[in-house]
XYZ file of C-alpha atoms in Angstrom:
654
model
C 13.922 10.750 -27.046
C 17.443 9.647 -26.619
C 19.231 9.211 -23.222
C 21.839 11.806 -24.566
C 19.020 14.301 -24.971
C 17.853 13.545 -21.518
C 21.300 14.088 -19.986
C 21.784 17.332 -21.955
C 18.514 18.730 -20.538
C 19.447 17.633 -17.080
C 22.827 19.217 -17.348
C 21.375 22.689 -18.208
C 19.041 22.478 -15.046
C 20.479 24.170 -11.833
C 21.991 21.880 -9.411
C 19.522 23.102 -6.634
C 16.765 25.641 -6.059
C 18.247 28.546 -3.944
C 16.882 31.852 -3.574
C 19.417 34.468 -4.689
C 18.934 37.230 -2.119
C 20.308 37.005 1.417
C 17.937 36.665 4.207
C 17.023 40.024 5.777
C 16.067 40.646 9.497
C 12.719 39.605 10.899
C 9.953 41.571 9.203
C 8.672 43.354 12.222
C 9.681 43.915 15.699
C 7.444 46.140 17.882
C 9.193 49.155 19.616
C 6.465 50.763 21.373
C 5.457 48.136 24.011
C 2.229 45.948 24.264
C -1.032 46.909 22.912
C -2.209 47.851 19.377
C 0.289 49.307 17.018
C 0.278 53.007 16.315
C 0.266 54.631 12.907
C 4.023 54.459 12.719
C 3.936 50.886 13.308
C 1.410 50.289 10.655
C 3.471 52.105 8.118
C 6.479 50.087 8.907
C 4.512 46.902 8.536
C 3.205 48.024 5.111
C 6.878 48.644 4.055
C 7.851 45.223 5.185
C 5.012 43.595 3.266
C 6.437 45.546 0.282
C 9.835 44.130 0.806
C 8.120 40.702 0.383
C 6.325 41.849 -2.716
C 9.510 43.269 -4.280
C 11.493 40.087 -3.359
C 8.780 37.968 -4.997
C 9.105 40.024 -8.238
C 12.921 39.464 -8.392
C 12.390 35.606 -7.829
C 9.843 35.470 -10.488
C 12.087 37.329 -13.056
C 15.011 35.107 -12.161
C 13.103 31.854 -12.615
C 10.998 33.144 -15.741
C 12.142 30.216 -17.778
C 10.642 27.837 -15.362
C 7.250 29.340 -15.606
C 7.503 29.484 -19.456
C 8.435 25.918 -19.549
C 5.518 24.903 -17.455
C 2.345 23.120 -18.863
C -0.147 25.831 -19.780
C -2.416 24.480 -17.059
C 0.448 24.919 -14.578
C 1.818 28.230 -15.570
C 0.050 30.402 -13.040
C 0.654 27.633 -10.464
C 4.521 27.750 -11.129
C 4.356 31.571 -10.629
C 2.402 31.148 -7.445
C 4.929 28.458 -6.147
C 7.855 30.915 -6.562
C 5.779 33.710 -4.901
C 5.164 31.290 -1.999
C 8.775 30.457 -1.619
C 9.710 34.141 -1.723
C 7.280 34.736 1.120
C 8.518 31.928 3.168
C 12.010 33.040 2.665
C 11.258 35.397 5.647
C 10.464 34.847 9.245
C 7.016 35.873 9.520
C 6.360 34.938 13.080
C 6.447 38.548 14.377
C 3.660 39.586 11.864
C 1.167 36.760 12.774
C 0.314 37.940 16.248
C 0.170 41.405 15.137
C -2.338 40.911 12.394
C -4.518 38.830 14.679
C -4.518 41.476 17.115
C -5.821 43.909 14.585
C -8.546 41.489 13.543
C -6.942 40.949 10.271
C -6.444 37.518 8.529
C -2.968 36.420 9.414
C -0.554 35.116 6.508
C -0.818 31.312 7.392
C -3.276 30.449 4.669
C -1.519 32.002 1.794
C -0.390 28.822 -0.041
C -2.926 28.551 -2.932
C -3.039 32.486 -3.601
C 0.095 33.996 -2.108
C 0.368 37.549 -3.577
C -3.388 37.919 -3.384
C -3.253 37.327 0.378
C -0.322 39.551 0.771
C -1.964 42.548 -1.099
C -5.363 41.875 0.834
C -3.513 42.371 4.079
C -1.661 45.479 2.754
C -5.009 47.025 1.671
C -6.457 46.505 5.017
C -3.589 48.151 6.848
C -3.786 51.161 4.449
C -7.358 51.509 5.271
C -6.550 51.371 9.097
C -4.273 54.337 8.691
C -6.749 56.210 6.321
C -4.543 56.078 3.201
C -6.011 55.617 -0.243
C -5.756 51.909 -1.058
C -3.172 51.065 -3.619
C -5.089 49.349 -6.596
C -2.138 48.449 -8.562
C 0.988 46.398 -7.235
C 3.760 44.688 -8.971
C 4.035 41.844 -9.639
C 0.325 41.068 -10.198
C -0.891 38.054 -8.148
C -0.531 34.680 -10.225
C -3.611 33.337 -8.585
C -6.608 35.285 -7.248
C -8.399 33.995 -3.997
C -11.172 32.077 -5.681
C -8.736 30.583 -8.339
C -6.381 28.656 -6.062
C -8.806 25.974 -4.689
C -10.270 25.748 -8.187
C -6.904 24.978 -9.728
C -6.126 22.355 -7.145
C -9.583 20.761 -7.336
C -9.221 20.584 -11.199
C -5.649 19.133 -11.146
C -6.788 16.598 -8.486
C -9.554 15.361 -10.774
C -7.343 15.148 -13.742
C -4.988 12.906 -11.808
C -7.159 11.086 -9.358
C -10.582 11.082 -10.925
C -13.942 12.470 -9.706
C -14.027 10.979 -6.260
C -17.090 9.954 -4.288
C -20.129 11.892 -3.142
C -19.665 13.356 0.212
C -16.054 12.798 0.226
C -13.368 15.081 -1.512
C -10.156 13.202 -0.494
C -9.601 10.240 -2.572
C -8.748 6.639 -1.253
C -5.985 4.835 -2.902
C -5.534 0.926 -1.964
C -2.546 -1.295 -2.952
C -3.790 -4.307 -4.678
C -2.594 -7.672 -3.118
C -1.222 -10.433 -5.484
C -4.454 -12.387 -4.826
C -6.511 -9.652 -6.770
C -4.947 -11.052 -10.059
C -6.966 -14.243 -9.629
C -9.837 -13.226 -7.382
C -12.302 -10.814 -9.055
C -14.335 -10.378 -5.729
C -11.359 -8.789 -4.105
C -11.214 -5.991 -6.482
C -15.082 -5.540 -6.628
C -15.315 -5.444 -2.919
C -12.633 -2.797 -2.556
C -14.318 -0.639 -5.307
C -17.648 -0.767 -3.352
C -16.125 -0.022 -0.083
C -14.711 3.226 -1.278
C -11.490 2.669 -3.274
C -11.029 5.626 -5.702
C -7.671 4.581 -7.063
C -5.981 1.067 -7.377
C -2.261 0.937 -6.845
C -0.200 -1.727 -8.430
C 3.262 -2.109 -6.978
C 5.715 -3.064 -9.936
C 8.201 -4.441 -7.277
C 5.921 -7.583 -7.199
C 4.288 -9.944 -9.548
C 4.660 -9.290 -13.211
C 2.836 -7.824 -16.204
C 0.653 -11.025 -16.638
C -0.696 -10.547 -13.003
C -0.876 -6.921 -13.518
C -3.064 -7.317 -16.594
C -5.490 -9.523 -14.733
C -5.766 -7.242 -11.870
C -6.653 -4.253 -14.329
C -9.058 -6.491 -16.244
C -10.916 -7.266 -12.928
C -10.969 -3.411 -12.217
C -12.284 -2.629 -15.513
C -15.127 -5.244 -15.197
C -15.915 -4.051 -11.679
C -16.255 -0.423 -12.837
C -18.599 -1.544 -15.667
C -20.804 -3.565 -13.154
C -20.832 -0.900 -10.506
C -20.682 2.321 -12.544
C -18.078 3.548 -10.148
C -14.902 5.407 -11.208
C -11.500 4.193 -10.272
C -8.037 5.184 -11.375
C -4.910 2.833 -11.837
C -1.613 3.910 -10.394
C 1.573 1.829 -11.087
C 4.676 2.369 -8.894
C 7.890 1.767 -10.488
C 10.185 -0.202 -8.192
C 13.296 2.093 -8.584
C 16.720 1.236 -7.466
C 16.720 -1.446 -4.706
C 19.033 -0.453 -1.847
C 18.413 -3.638 0.326
C 20.211 -6.333 2.271
C 20.994 -9.587 0.440
C 20.083 -13.119 1.335
C 21.129 -14.737 4.450
C 22.674 -18.207 4.857
C 19.693 -20.756 4.857
C 18.853 -22.271 8.103
C 17.222 -25.509 8.862
C 14.076 -26.640 6.769
C 11.571 -26.876 9.698
C 7.955 -26.009 10.053
C 6.384 -25.383 13.559
C 2.873 -25.157 14.573
C 1.520 -24.306 18.005
C -1.984 -23.903 19.482
C -2.984 -21.014 21.665
C -3.386 -21.818 25.299
C -4.914 -19.941 28.164
C -2.982 -19.202 31.416
C -3.762 -22.710 32.772
C -2.297 -24.339 29.563
C -5.669 -25.366 28.256
C -5.988 -25.186 24.476
C -8.302 -22.301 23.502
C -7.537 -22.249 19.713
C -5.985 -25.171 17.836
C -3.190 -24.553 15.414
C -4.657 -24.250 11.795
C -2.469 -26.059 9.206
C -3.096 -25.785 5.416
C -2.379 -28.983 3.531
C -2.128 -28.476 -0.199
C 0.218 -29.279 -3.291
C 3.041 -26.775 -3.695
C 1.804 -23.345 -4.979
C -1.811 -23.561 -3.752
C -2.062 -20.872 -1.172
C -4.531 -20.944 1.815
C -7.820 -19.212 0.930
C -8.725 -16.202 3.123
C -8.011 -17.320 6.737
C -4.395 -17.200 8.002
C -2.571 -20.477 8.347
C -0.214 -21.169 11.329
C 1.648 -23.513 8.978
C 1.528 -24.673 5.252
C 2.543 -28.348 4.581
C 2.975 -29.561 1.002
C 1.206 -32.814 0.069
C 0.541 -34.834 -3.201
C -2.339 -33.752 -5.217
C -4.203 -37.101 -4.836
C -4.380 -36.514 -1.168
C -6.788 -33.599 -1.711
C -9.233 -36.018 -3.414
C -8.817 -38.690 -0.724
C -9.105 -36.530 2.320
C -12.455 -35.711 3.983
C -13.430 -33.927 7.228
C -12.968 -35.987 10.190
C -9.858 -37.940 8.864
C -6.708 -37.813 10.652
C -2.895 -37.238 9.745
C -0.643 -39.067 11.915
C 3.180 -38.300 12.461
C 6.107 -38.477 14.560
C 7.924 -34.979 14.701
C 11.606 -34.193 14.837
C 11.583 -34.653 18.651
C 10.144 -38.247 18.347
C 6.859 -36.907 19.629
C 3.739 -38.620 18.159
C 1.207 -36.114 16.877
C -2.244 -36.059 15.212
C -3.935 -33.535 12.985
C -7.701 -33.522 12.523
C -8.867 -32.607 9.051
C -11.792 -30.095 9.347
C -12.431 -28.591 5.898
C -11.588 -29.281 2.232
C -11.619 -26.278 -0.162
C -10.012 -24.700 -3.192
C -7.351 -27.290 -3.899
C -6.485 -28.285 -0.246
C -7.715 -28.943 3.024
C -7.369 -27.490 6.569
C -6.358 -29.436 9.584
C -6.334 -28.526 13.334
C -3.792 -29.691 16.003
C -3.935 -29.459 19.719
C -0.330 -29.968 20.295
C 2.874 -28.196 19.233
C 4.874 -29.947 16.552
C 8.068 -29.495 14.617
C 8.214 -31.160 11.194
C 11.148 -31.223 8.584
C 11.742 -32.239 4.907
C 11.249 -35.975 5.019
C 8.872 -36.171 7.783
C 6.380 -39.029 7.181
C 2.692 -38.335 7.125
C -0.072 -40.914 7.213
C -3.453 -40.082 6.170
C -5.947 -42.243 8.200
C -9.913 -42.765 7.674
C -11.211 -43.612 11.024
C -14.454 -44.844 9.493
C -12.827 -47.125 7.125
C -13.355 -50.945 7.099
C -10.703 -52.565 9.437
C -10.122 -55.136 6.541
C -9.223 -52.397 4.032
C -5.942 -50.827 3.654
C -7.060 -47.221 3.136
C -4.168 -45.480 4.908
C -1.831 -43.368 2.614
C 1.836 -42.342 3.582
C 3.748 -39.478 2.304
C 7.122 -37.941 3.134
C 7.165 -34.139 3.182
C 8.886 -32.823 0.226
C 11.646 -30.200 0.545
C 10.576 -27.263 2.764
C 11.836 -23.704 2.617
C 14.663 -23.102 4.717
C 14.150 -21.066 7.885
C 15.965 -17.632 7.767
C 18.246 -17.218 10.736
C 18.484 -13.418 11.317
C 21.694 -11.438 12.296
C 21.243 -10.092 15.828
C 22.953 -6.610 16.274
C 23.461 -4.656 19.442
C 24.982 -1.227 19.890
C 28.624 -1.433 19.587
C 28.774 -4.358 17.299
C 30.411 -4.333 13.879
C 28.505 -5.109 10.672
C 30.434 -5.786 7.383
C 28.429 -4.835 4.233
C 29.856 -6.166 1.162
C 29.602 -5.967 -2.513
C 29.489 -9.792 -3.453
C 26.440 -11.774 -3.138
C 27.569 -14.321 -0.793
C 24.901 -15.206 1.981
C 24.954 -13.101 5.070
C 25.903 -14.711 8.513
C 25.661 -13.814 12.036
C 28.964 -12.920 14.074
C 31.150 -15.912 15.089
C 31.653 -15.717 18.910
C 33.725 -17.679 21.464
C 32.499 -19.506 24.463
C 32.139 -16.330 26.389
C 30.098 -14.643 23.596
C 32.883 -12.267 22.474
C 32.877 -11.709 18.714
C 35.709 -13.434 16.676
C 34.315 -12.539 13.310
C 31.871 -9.800 12.738
C 28.355 -10.335 11.211
C 28.296 -9.721 7.498
C 25.511 -9.328 4.714
C 25.619 -8.167 1.059
C 24.048 -4.921 -0.505
C 21.929 -5.062 -3.562
C 23.314 -1.830 -5.001
C 27.057 -2.337 -5.548
C 27.682 1.356 -6.655
C 27.055 2.577 -3.176
C 30.630 1.538 -2.203
C 32.153 4.186 -4.333
C 29.866 6.958 -3.034
C 29.437 6.468 0.619
C 32.134 8.272 2.774
C 33.625 7.324 6.223
C 31.660 9.064 9.061
C 28.347 8.952 7.274
C 25.417 7.520 8.975
C 23.549 4.349 7.824
C 20.138 3.095 8.825
C 18.762 -0.444 8.362
C 15.295 -1.991 8.109
C 13.230 1.175 8.423
C 15.567 2.815 10.999
C 15.307 -0.045 13.503
C 19.093 -0.280 13.497
C 21.445 2.827 13.053
C 25.101 2.891 12.551
C 28.031 4.829 11.183
C 30.411 4.063 8.328
C 33.904 3.504 9.936
C 35.655 2.139 6.928
C 34.933 1.600 3.235
C 36.490 0.248 0.190
C 35.412 -0.839 -3.222
C 34.245 -4.157 -2.024
C 33.094 -3.729 1.444
C 32.419 -1.217 4.333
C 32.502 -1.558 8.124
C 29.516 -0.309 10.055
C 29.588 0.548 13.772
C 26.135 -0.079 15.190
C 25.148 2.784 17.328
C 21.508 2.069 17.844
C 19.703 -1.038 18.450
C 16.974 -2.513 20.874
C 18.267 -3.703 24.333
C 19.160 -7.430 23.889
C 19.697 -6.730 20.103
C 17.645 -6.185 16.932
C 17.202 -8.815 14.229
C 18.380 -7.881 10.802
C 17.026 -10.066 7.833
C 17.467 -10.255 4.228
C 15.658 -7.897 1.760
C 15.412 -5.024 4.343
C 15.909 -1.552 3.277
C 19.295 0.330 3.668
C 19.414 4.144 3.892
C 22.265 6.410 3.691
C 20.536 9.689 4.597
C 23.470 11.925 4.227
C 25.223 10.421 1.327
C 25.109 11.531 -2.313
C 24.538 8.161 -4.038
C 23.474 9.394 -7.442
C 22.083 6.129 -8.324
C 19.385 7.454 -10.809
C 15.699 6.739 -10.304
C 15.061 4.565 -13.282
C 16.577 1.118 -13.409
C 16.613 -1.378 -16.433
C 13.690 -3.128 -14.915
C 11.752 0.293 -14.551
C 12.207 0.920 -18.228
C 11.072 -2.454 -19.197
C 7.974 -2.052 -16.913
C 7.321 1.231 -18.482
C 6.001 -0.349 -21.688
C 3.274 -1.909 -19.774
C 2.672 1.080 -17.466
C 2.227 3.529 -20.252
C -0.225 1.446 -22.088
C -2.380 0.527 -19.050
C -2.117 2.987 -16.187
C -3.637 6.374 -15.530
C -0.576 7.536 -13.553
C 2.984 6.429 -12.809
C 4.604 6.832 -9.568
C 8.390 7.262 -9.630
C 10.335 5.882 -6.745
C 13.438 7.428 -5.228
C 13.338 10.388 -7.376
C 15.992 12.859 -6.270
C 17.118 15.148 -9.288
C 15.474 17.185 -11.997
C 17.175 14.911 -14.365
C 15.263 11.922 -13.000
C 11.991 13.675 -13.745
C 13.185 14.658 -17.308
C 14.238 11.164 -18.146
C 10.806 9.935 -17.142
C 9.258 12.572 -19.466
C 11.362 11.369 -22.258
C 10.510 7.794 -21.693
C 6.865 8.354 -21.524
C 6.922 10.422 -24.752
C 8.957 7.647 -26.468
C 6.131 5.270 -25.702
C 3.342 7.299 -27.266
C 3.207 10.537 -25.386
C -0.156 9.735 -23.793
C -1.190 12.285 -21.091
C -0.460 9.638 -18.234
C -0.019 11.393 -14.821
C 3.093 11.609 -12.983
C 3.418 10.959 -9.032
C 6.807 11.926 -7.509
C 7.355 9.764 -4.488
C 9.250 11.930 -1.920
C 11.154 9.331 0.114
C 14.669 10.677 0.491
C 16.164 13.647 2.164
C 17.770 14.794 -1.003
C 14.230 14.819 -2.687
C 12.687 16.854 0.066
C 15.592 19.454 -0.001
C 15.071 19.635 -3.782
C 11.391 19.703 -3.796
C 10.721 23.068 -5.211
C 12.957 22.245 -8.316
C 11.381 18.805 -8.732
C 7.870 20.298 -8.799
C 8.778 23.020 -11.360
C 10.326 20.274 -13.657
C 7.455 17.776 -13.185
C 4.939 20.830 -13.986
C 6.154 20.688 -17.560
C 3.601 17.914 -17.914
C -0.050 17.540 -16.692
C -1.260 16.114 -14.563
C 1.222 15.749 -11.621
C 0.935 14.600 -7.951
C 3.273 14.040 -5.020
C 3.270 11.122 -2.575
C 4.636 11.675 0.845
C 6.274 8.283 1.413
C 6.485 8.726 5.182
C 8.234 5.374 5.929
C 11.391 6.073 4.128
C 11.192 9.761 4.626
C 11.068 9.334 8.378
C 14.301 7.151 8.303
C 16.131 9.524 6.021
C 15.136 12.785 7.855
C 14.752 11.306 11.341
C 11.436 10.342 13.110
C 11.464 13.572 15.088
C 11.474 15.705 11.889
C 8.759 13.881 10.051
C 5.961 15.825 11.243
C 7.660 19.065 10.253
C 8.726 17.715 6.897
C 5.415 16.442 5.839
C 3.876 19.792 6.567
C 6.250 21.619 4.478
C 5.495 19.215 1.666
C 1.886 19.920 1.936
C 2.449 23.666 1.946
C 4.630 23.647 -1.275
C 2.335 21.277 -3.123
C -0.696 23.403 -2.210
C 1.229 26.436 -3.542
C 1.815 24.591 -6.817
C -1.766 23.290 -6.771
C -0.400 19.657 -7.074
C -2.375 17.010 -5.251
C -0.762 15.084 -2.471
C -1.138 11.377 -1.509
C -0.757 10.823 2.217
C 1.052 7.259 2.327
C 2.573 4.723 4.555
C 1.051 2.801 7.508
C -2.308 4.634 7.406
C -4.600 2.301 9.408
C -2.149 -0.472 9.103
C -3.242 -1.976 12.403
C -6.659 -2.251 11.235
C -5.742 -3.517 7.775
C -3.614 -6.186 9.010
C -4.958 -7.154 12.345
C -8.497 -5.901 12.333
C -8.282 -3.218 15.019
C -6.812 0.151 14.784
C -4.809 2.101 17.466
C -5.917 5.437 18.577
C -2.769 6.928 17.064
C -3.831 5.368 13.658
C -7.326 6.999 13.798
C -5.752 10.422 14.550
C -3.296 10.000 11.719
C -5.962 9.018 9.249
C -8.069 11.999 10.262
C -5.062 14.080 9.333
C -5.007 12.665 5.900
C -7.920 15.189 5.078
C -5.325 17.797 4.597
C -3.921 15.841 1.485
C -6.019 15.063 -1.694
C -5.675 11.437 -1.458
C -4.884 8.735 1.300
C -3.212 5.523 0.485
C -3.793 2.209 2.293
C -1.751 -0.864 2.132
C -2.831 -4.331 1.776
C -3.913 -6.607 4.560
C -6.570 -9.358 5.452
C -8.850 -6.572 6.818
C -8.309 -4.014 4.089
C -12.184 -3.715 3.273
C -12.771 -2.755 6.904
C -10.023 -0.292 6.688
C -11.311 1.362 3.376
C -14.743 1.449 5.029
C -13.436 3.180 8.210
C -11.299 5.713 6.332
C -14.088 6.564 4.078
C -16.324 7.541 7.205
C -13.449 9.311 8.887
C -12.747 11.601 5.850
C -16.444 12.241 5.285
C -16.865 13.525 8.899
C -13.514 15.345 9.007
C -14.113 17.470 5.803
C -17.160 19.001 7.549
C -14.515 20.638 9.878
C -11.331 21.192 7.827
C -10.186 21.949 4.448
C -6.520 21.643 4.071
C -5.134 23.403 7.233
C -8.013 25.657 7.666
C -11.006 25.134 10.015
C -14.510 25.503 8.343
C -16.201 26.283 11.739
C -19.268 23.997 11.050
C -21.665 24.286 13.877
C -20.725 22.070 16.994
C -23.057 19.570 18.592
C -21.615 20.462 21.965
C -22.767 24.083 21.542
C -26.194 23.193 20.500
C -27.619 22.900 24.056
C -26.538 26.446 25.167
């Protein structure tokens, strides 16, 4: 479909989802003191529930076009979402305690079957006052009690696959770049419990993605296990630009105990340029000629004089995969041009078997900008490298620090007084001046002593209407590959219904295959417009939502994240749309091999979603295995936000 068609459809969509009726007073306030309510109180409560019922009917009528436009497998779900939004339009807190006191189910588990729950409570109240139970109420429930969980389960299977025996919540894993060239990485992840492989289109390229997918298909055939492929579009990159290059120096340093004794030598990977160290982490990577790889043997030495004129030695301990490992017991600094000498200690004293090489050009060290509260940072449109502030001999700024921004159109959208957050919220500021070419930022929050700002770090304007659009030229090019190879596509930085409609059109233009769509909720605007985004996305099937908690926390504020992610879970359950719980799940375990207590609790909370996403790291297999066990145990106790009340071991000895 043409871009003009997409723009036309987007223009017809309302600018926001707003319920048309004004809020009324709280549904019920007791007037007869403590204790159980009397008949009059129960009758009043029934009337208040009827207010909810009538309000839901009006909302459904107003948005009838949205339910009609929904995919046939989402039509009842779209109605139920509208009913749930109608229910939550009111403050239900006064009702909850009253219903519990009567021994009735409260209204806190109505998401999947809203009006069926409301009507069940109403019928119970009628019985309590001896009235004939009303059999027919308008509007009819969109979903009955047993249907809500069935719809969600079916939609989850359609998007995320069948899952594993003993675990309903799926596990998604971001594939590292190395998965393109190492089949074993993919197979081991699949065997550990990966149900969905995530490919991030912001990295690598179509050739590498194809190899990753080929490895996954092979692993599926050999293991008989199912696994879906999700590909994330990069979306518009709102990030800091490059910094002025620093010196081209490499440092390595052994680990020492409190007495200064070496407990672990520095590990240095020597290999031709482009040959990455296998498996183990390297303290430094030094480029060498390819012929040195054939000449070097364990036990050989590399002699050098570092930039401080210190004589240093490196002992070669292992040769593998196109390079070799060296160990050093002293700190050294080497730079472009430092001379290395390969020495064979066992060689004949008469033979000239030593080889020398001057280190080729090394990558420049990035010198970060250090910002403290009260500093000024200039964000500019042009791509010149960023630099720290120029200061006088007393440390007072003469010229402020400056850095570029990768999305030039923000300079015409951001207003003076609006907040800005940098590097996942590590630095906060306020826009004090803005022009077409630059804006001046006053830093309002940073660590004591200053926070480092580097290149390619995220920029967030949480209160600005940037209207950047979700699909970039790169995304449109990547969609050609995604539409052919992926089971689902994740849309980054979606904000408006028009963004979703454009993705629908682009997928249709590429063949109309029933590829799933995942909306990544990572901005304040996307959260605020979530009901409308869901109703628009539900024109296709299947659909999912990813709670991208990193950017979302920066946009909405860390203190609000817990509340925001709860609301997303509620609305998606009402729409019977599966949720992917993402960002920093078991990150310490995946990257360092040891989780924190907070990470374990966070992972356990993931049982309330339909899928939990793990990011890459050297210990990712251990993280997948751990998450698999956590989710299997937790689903014995909890389904969504409801406790299953499995028997407790602690109660067994009574």
